[in-house]
Amino acid sequence: MSELAKKTQKIASALYLITSFFDDKEPLKWRIRTLSTSLISEEIKDKSSISKEILSLFSMAKTAGLVSETNYNILIEELTKFAQEVEKP
């Protein structure tokens, strides 16, 4: 398994773990989870746009008080690095 595939799985797992604390009626929970599974299954060219959407949604979740500052900072840092990595030629 490539390093990129391992990183993708770790990020998707972290997203699932963090969103498990969201209420089941919270639409952000399901959208973020859908995108995290898409990260694993989509082609590399799509991973960048998916990552950027997750970044935006996580920013909303933090503003709404659904995500702690610590979890937000860690995930945003990793997602940003990931998005930059998949954008490399």
mmCIF file with all atom_site columns, C-alpha atoms in Angstrom:
data_model
loop_
_atom_site.group_PDB
_atom_site.id
_atom_site.type_symbol
_atom_site.label_atom_id
_atom_site.label_alt_id
_atom_site.label_comp_id
_atom_site.label_asym_id
_atom_site.label_entity_id
_atom_site.label_seq_id
_atom_site.pdbx_PDB_ins_code
_atom_site.Cartn_x
_atom_site.Cartn_y
_atom_site.Cartn_z
_atom_site.occupancy
_atom_site.B_iso_or_equiv
_atom_site.pdbx_formal_charge
_atom_site.auth_seq_id
_atom_site.auth_comp_id
_atom_site.auth_asym_id
_atom_site.auth_atom_id
_atom_site.pdbx_PDB_model_num
ATOM 1  C CA . MET A 1 1  ? 0.000   0.000  0.000   1.00 0.00 ? 1  MET A CA 1
ATOM 2  C CA . SER A 1 2  ? 1.358   3.421  -0.945  1.00 0.00 ? 2  SER A CA 1
ATOM 3  C CA . GLU A 1 3  ? 2.042   6.169  1.577   1.00 0.00 ? 3  GLU A CA 1
ATOM 4  C CA . LEU A 1 4  ? -0.728  8.255  0.021   1.00 0.00 ? 4  LEU A CA 1
ATOM 5  C CA . ALA A 1 5  ? -3.212  5.406  0.442   1.00 0.00 ? 5  ALA A CA 1
ATOM 6  C CA . LYS A 1 6  ? -2.178  4.975  4.090   1.00 0.00 ? 6  LYS A CA 1
ATOM 7  C CA . LYS A 1 7  ? -2.557  8.697  4.735   1.00 0.00 ? 7  LYS A CA 1
ATOM 8  C CA . THR A 1 8  ? -5.959  8.685  3.039   1.00 0.00 ? 8  THR A CA 1
ATOM 9  C CA . GLN A 1 9  ? -7.161  5.851  5.264   1.00 0.00 ? 9  GLN A CA 1
ATOM 10 C CA . LYS A 1 10 ? -5.893  7.582  8.408   1.00 0.00 ? 10 LYS A CA 1
ATOM 11 C CA . ILE A 1 11 ? -7.658  10.822 7.517   1.00 0.00 ? 11 ILE A CA 1
ATOM 12 C CA . ALA A 1 12 ? -10.908 9.030  6.652   1.00 0.00 ? 12 ALA A CA 1
ATOM 13 C CA . SER A 1 13 ? -10.741 7.097  9.934   1.00 0.00 ? 13 SER A CA 1
ATOM 14 C CA . ALA A 1 14 ? -10.126 10.292 11.911  1.00 0.00 ? 14 ALA A CA 1
ATOM 15 C CA . LEU A 1 15 ? -13.083 11.961 10.208  1.00 0.00 ? 15 LEU A CA 1
ATOM 16 C CA . TYR A 1 16 ? -15.334 9.042  11.112  1.00 0.00 ? 16 TYR A CA 1
ATOM 17 C CA . LEU A 1 17 ? -14.105 9.062  14.705  1.00 0.00 ? 17 LEU A CA 1
ATOM 18 C CA . ILE A 1 18 ? -14.588 12.787 15.198  1.00 0.00 ? 18 ILE A CA 1
ATOM 19 C CA . THR A 1 19 ? -18.010 12.851 13.542  1.00 0.00 ? 19 THR A CA 1
ATOM 20 C CA . SER A 1 20 ? -19.170 10.010 15.797  1.00 0.00 ? 20 SER A CA 1
ATOM 21 C CA . PHE A 1 21 ? -19.606 12.725 18.433  1.00 0.00 ? 21 PHE A CA 1
ATOM 22 C CA . PHE A 1 22 ? -21.998 14.682 16.193  1.00 0.00 ? 22 PHE A CA 1
ATOM 23 C CA . ASP A 1 23 ? -25.722 14.139 16.653  1.00 0.00 ? 23 ASP A CA 1
ATOM 24 C CA . ASP A 1 24 ? -27.177 11.670 14.151  1.00 0.00 ? 24 ASP A CA 1
ATOM 25 C CA . LYS A 1 25 ? -29.569 14.396 12.984  1.00 0.00 ? 25 LYS A CA 1
ATOM 26 C CA . GLU A 1 26 ? -26.673 16.719 12.118  1.00 0.00 ? 26 GLU A CA 1
ATOM 27 C CA . PRO A 1 27 ? -26.351 16.935 8.313   1.00 0.00 ? 27 PRO A CA 1
ATOM 28 C CA . LEU A 1 28 ? -22.632 17.813 8.550   1.00 0.00 ? 28 LEU A CA 1
ATOM 29 C CA . LYS A 1 29 ? -21.972 14.405 10.106  1.00 0.00 ? 29 LYS A CA 1
ATOM 30 C CA . TRP A 1 30 ? -23.297 12.553 7.093   1.00 0.00 ? 30 TRP A CA 1
ATOM 31 C CA . ARG A 1 31 ? -21.806 14.840 4.476   1.00 0.00 ? 31 ARG A CA 1
ATOM 32 C CA . ILE A 1 32 ? -18.324 14.652 6.014   1.00 0.00 ? 32 ILE A CA 1
ATOM 33 C CA . ARG A 1 33 ? -18.607 10.868 6.278   1.00 0.00 ? 33 ARG A CA 1
ATOM 34 C CA . THR A 1 34 ? -19.717 10.583 2.657   1.00 0.00 ? 34 THR A CA 1
ATOM 35 C CA . LEU A 1 35 ? -16.770 12.706 1.559   1.00 0.00 ? 35 LEU A CA 1
ATOM 36 C CA . SER A 1 36 ? -14.329 10.730 3.695   1.00 0.00 ? 36 SER A CA 1
ATOM 37 C CA . THR A 1 37 ? -15.348 7.489  1.992   1.00 0.00 ? 37 THR A CA 1
ATOM 38 C CA . SER A 1 38 ? -15.072 9.257  -1.356  1.00 0.00 ? 38 SER A CA 1
ATOM 39 C CA . LEU A 1 39 ? -11.481 10.179 -0.505  1.00 0.00 ? 39 LEU A CA 1
ATOM 40 C CA . ILE A 1 40 ? -10.652 6.494  -0.392  1.00 0.00 ? 40 ILE A CA 1
ATOM 41 C CA . SER A 1 41 ? -12.474 5.504  -3.547  1.00 0.00 ? 41 SER A CA 1
ATOM 42 C CA . GLU A 1 42 ? -11.972 8.457  -5.911  1.00 0.00 ? 42 GLU A CA 1
ATOM 43 C CA . GLU A 1 43 ? -9.150  9.045  -8.339  1.00 0.00 ? 43 GLU A CA 1
ATOM 44 C CA . ILE A 1 44 ? -6.311  11.285 -7.225  1.00 0.00 ? 44 ILE A CA 1
ATOM 45 C CA . LYS A 1 45 ? -7.491  14.257 -9.297  1.00 0.00 ? 45 LYS A CA 1
ATOM 46 C CA . ASP A 1 46 ? -10.720 14.325 -7.283  1.00 0.00 ? 46 ASP A CA 1
ATOM 47 C CA . LYS A 1 47 ? -9.068  13.985 -3.868  1.00 0.00 ? 47 LYS A CA 1
ATOM 48 C CA . SER A 1 48 ? -7.975  17.616 -3.852  1.00 0.00 ? 48 SER A CA 1
ATOM 49 C CA . SER A 1 49 ? -11.475 19.009 -4.362  1.00 0.00 ? 49 SER A CA 1
ATOM 50 C CA . ILE A 1 50 ? -12.926 16.549 -1.847  1.00 0.00 ? 50 ILE A CA 1
ATOM 51 C CA . SER A 1 51 ? -10.301 17.588 0.706   1.00 0.00 ? 51 SER A CA 1
ATOM 52 C CA . LYS A 1 52 ? -11.121 21.255 0.173   1.00 0.00 ? 52 LYS A CA 1
ATOM 53 C CA . GLU A 1 53 ? -14.829 20.606 0.702   1.00 0.00 ? 53 GLU A CA 1
ATOM 54 C CA . ILE A 1 54 ? -14.086 18.706 3.914   1.00 0.00 ? 54 ILE A CA 1
ATOM 55 C CA . LEU A 1 55 ? -11.913 21.631 5.073   1.00 0.00 ? 55 LEU A CA 1
ATOM 56 C CA . SER A 1 56 ? -14.821 24.016 4.515   1.00 0.00 ? 56 SER A CA 1
ATOM 57 C CA . LEU A 1 57 ? -17.308 21.767 6.284   1.00 0.00 ? 57 LEU A CA 1
ATOM 58 C CA . PHE A 1 58 ? -14.982 21.249 9.228   1.00 0.00 ? 58 PHE A CA 1
ATOM 59 C CA . SER A 1 59 ? -14.611 25.006 9.534   1.00 0.00 ? 59 SER A CA 1
ATOM 60 C CA . MET A 1 60 ? -18.400 25.252 9.738   1.00 0.00 ? 60 MET A CA 1
ATOM 61 C CA . ALA A 1 61 ? -18.485 22.460 12.321  1.00 0.00 ? 61 ALA A CA 1
ATOM 62 C CA . LYS A 1 62 ? -15.914 24.261 14.466  1.00 0.00 ? 62 LYS A CA 1
ATOM 63 C CA . THR A 1 63 ? -17.824 27.535 14.249  1.00 0.00 ? 63 THR A CA 1
ATOM 64 C CA . ALA A 1 64 ? -20.996 25.691 15.274  1.00 0.00 ? 64 ALA A CA 1
ATOM 65 C CA . GLY A 1 65 ? -19.192 24.204 18.281  1.00 0.00 ? 65 GLY A CA 1
ATOM 66 C CA . LEU A 1 66 ? -19.321 20.621 17.019  1.00 0.00 ? 66 LEU A CA 1
ATOM 67 C CA . VAL A 1 67 ? -15.545 20.139 16.972  1.00 0.00 ? 67 VAL A CA 1
ATOM 68 C CA . SER A 1 68 ? -12.987 20.973 19.638  1.00 0.00 ? 68 SER A CA 1
ATOM 69 C CA . GLU A 1 69 ? -10.194 23.403 18.858  1.00 0.00 ? 69 GLU A CA 1
ATOM 70 C CA . THR A 1 70 ? -7.600  20.644 19.231  1.00 0.00 ? 70 THR A CA 1
ATOM 71 C CA . ASN A 1 71 ? -9.323  18.192 16.896  1.00 0.00 ? 71 ASN A CA 1
ATOM 72 C CA . TYR A 1 72 ? -9.997  20.965 14.421  1.00 0.00 ? 72 TYR A CA 1
ATOM 73 C CA . ASN A 1 73 ? -6.365  22.116 14.334  1.00 0.00 ? 73 ASN A CA 1
ATOM 74 C CA . ILE A 1 74 ? -4.977  18.600 13.938  1.00 0.00 ? 74 ILE A CA 1
ATOM 75 C CA . LEU A 1 75 ? -7.386  17.628 11.205  1.00 0.00 ? 75 LEU A CA 1
ATOM 76 C CA . ILE A 1 76 ? -7.094  20.884 9.285   1.00 0.00 ? 76 ILE A CA 1
ATOM 77 C CA . GLU A 1 77 ? -3.298  20.619 9.331   1.00 0.00 ? 77 GLU A CA 1
ATOM 78 C CA . GLU A 1 78 ? -3.379  17.035 8.026   1.00 0.00 ? 78 GLU A CA 1
ATOM 79 C CA . LEU A 1 79 ? -6.045  17.747 5.412   1.00 0.00 ? 79 LEU A CA 1
ATOM 80 C CA . THR A 1 80 ? -4.158  20.788 4.159   1.00 0.00 ? 80 THR A CA 1
ATOM 81 C CA . LYS A 1 81 ? -0.942  18.756 3.799   1.00 0.00 ? 81 LYS A CA 1
ATOM 82 C CA . PHE A 1 82 ? -2.903  15.985 2.088   1.00 0.00 ? 82 PHE A CA 1
ATOM 83 C CA . ALA A 1 83 ? -4.560  18.382 -0.370  1.00 0.00 ? 83 ALA A CA 1
ATOM 84 C CA . GLN A 1 84 ? -1.152  19.856 -1.255  1.00 0.00 ? 84 GLN A CA 1
ATOM 85 C CA . GLU A 1 85 ? 0.306   16.380 -1.718  1.00 0.00 ? 85 GLU A CA 1
ATOM 86 C CA . VAL A 1 86 ? -2.393  15.210 -4.124  1.00 0.00 ? 86 VAL A CA 1
ATOM 87 C CA . GLU A 1 87 ? -2.107  18.426 -6.137  1.00 0.00 ? 87 GLU A CA 1
ATOM 88 C CA . LYS A 1 88 ? 1.554   17.730 -6.925  1.00 0.00 ? 88 LYS A CA 1
ATOM 89 C CA . PRO A 1 89 ? 2.121   16.532 -10.477 1.00 0.00 ? 89 PRO A CA 1
#
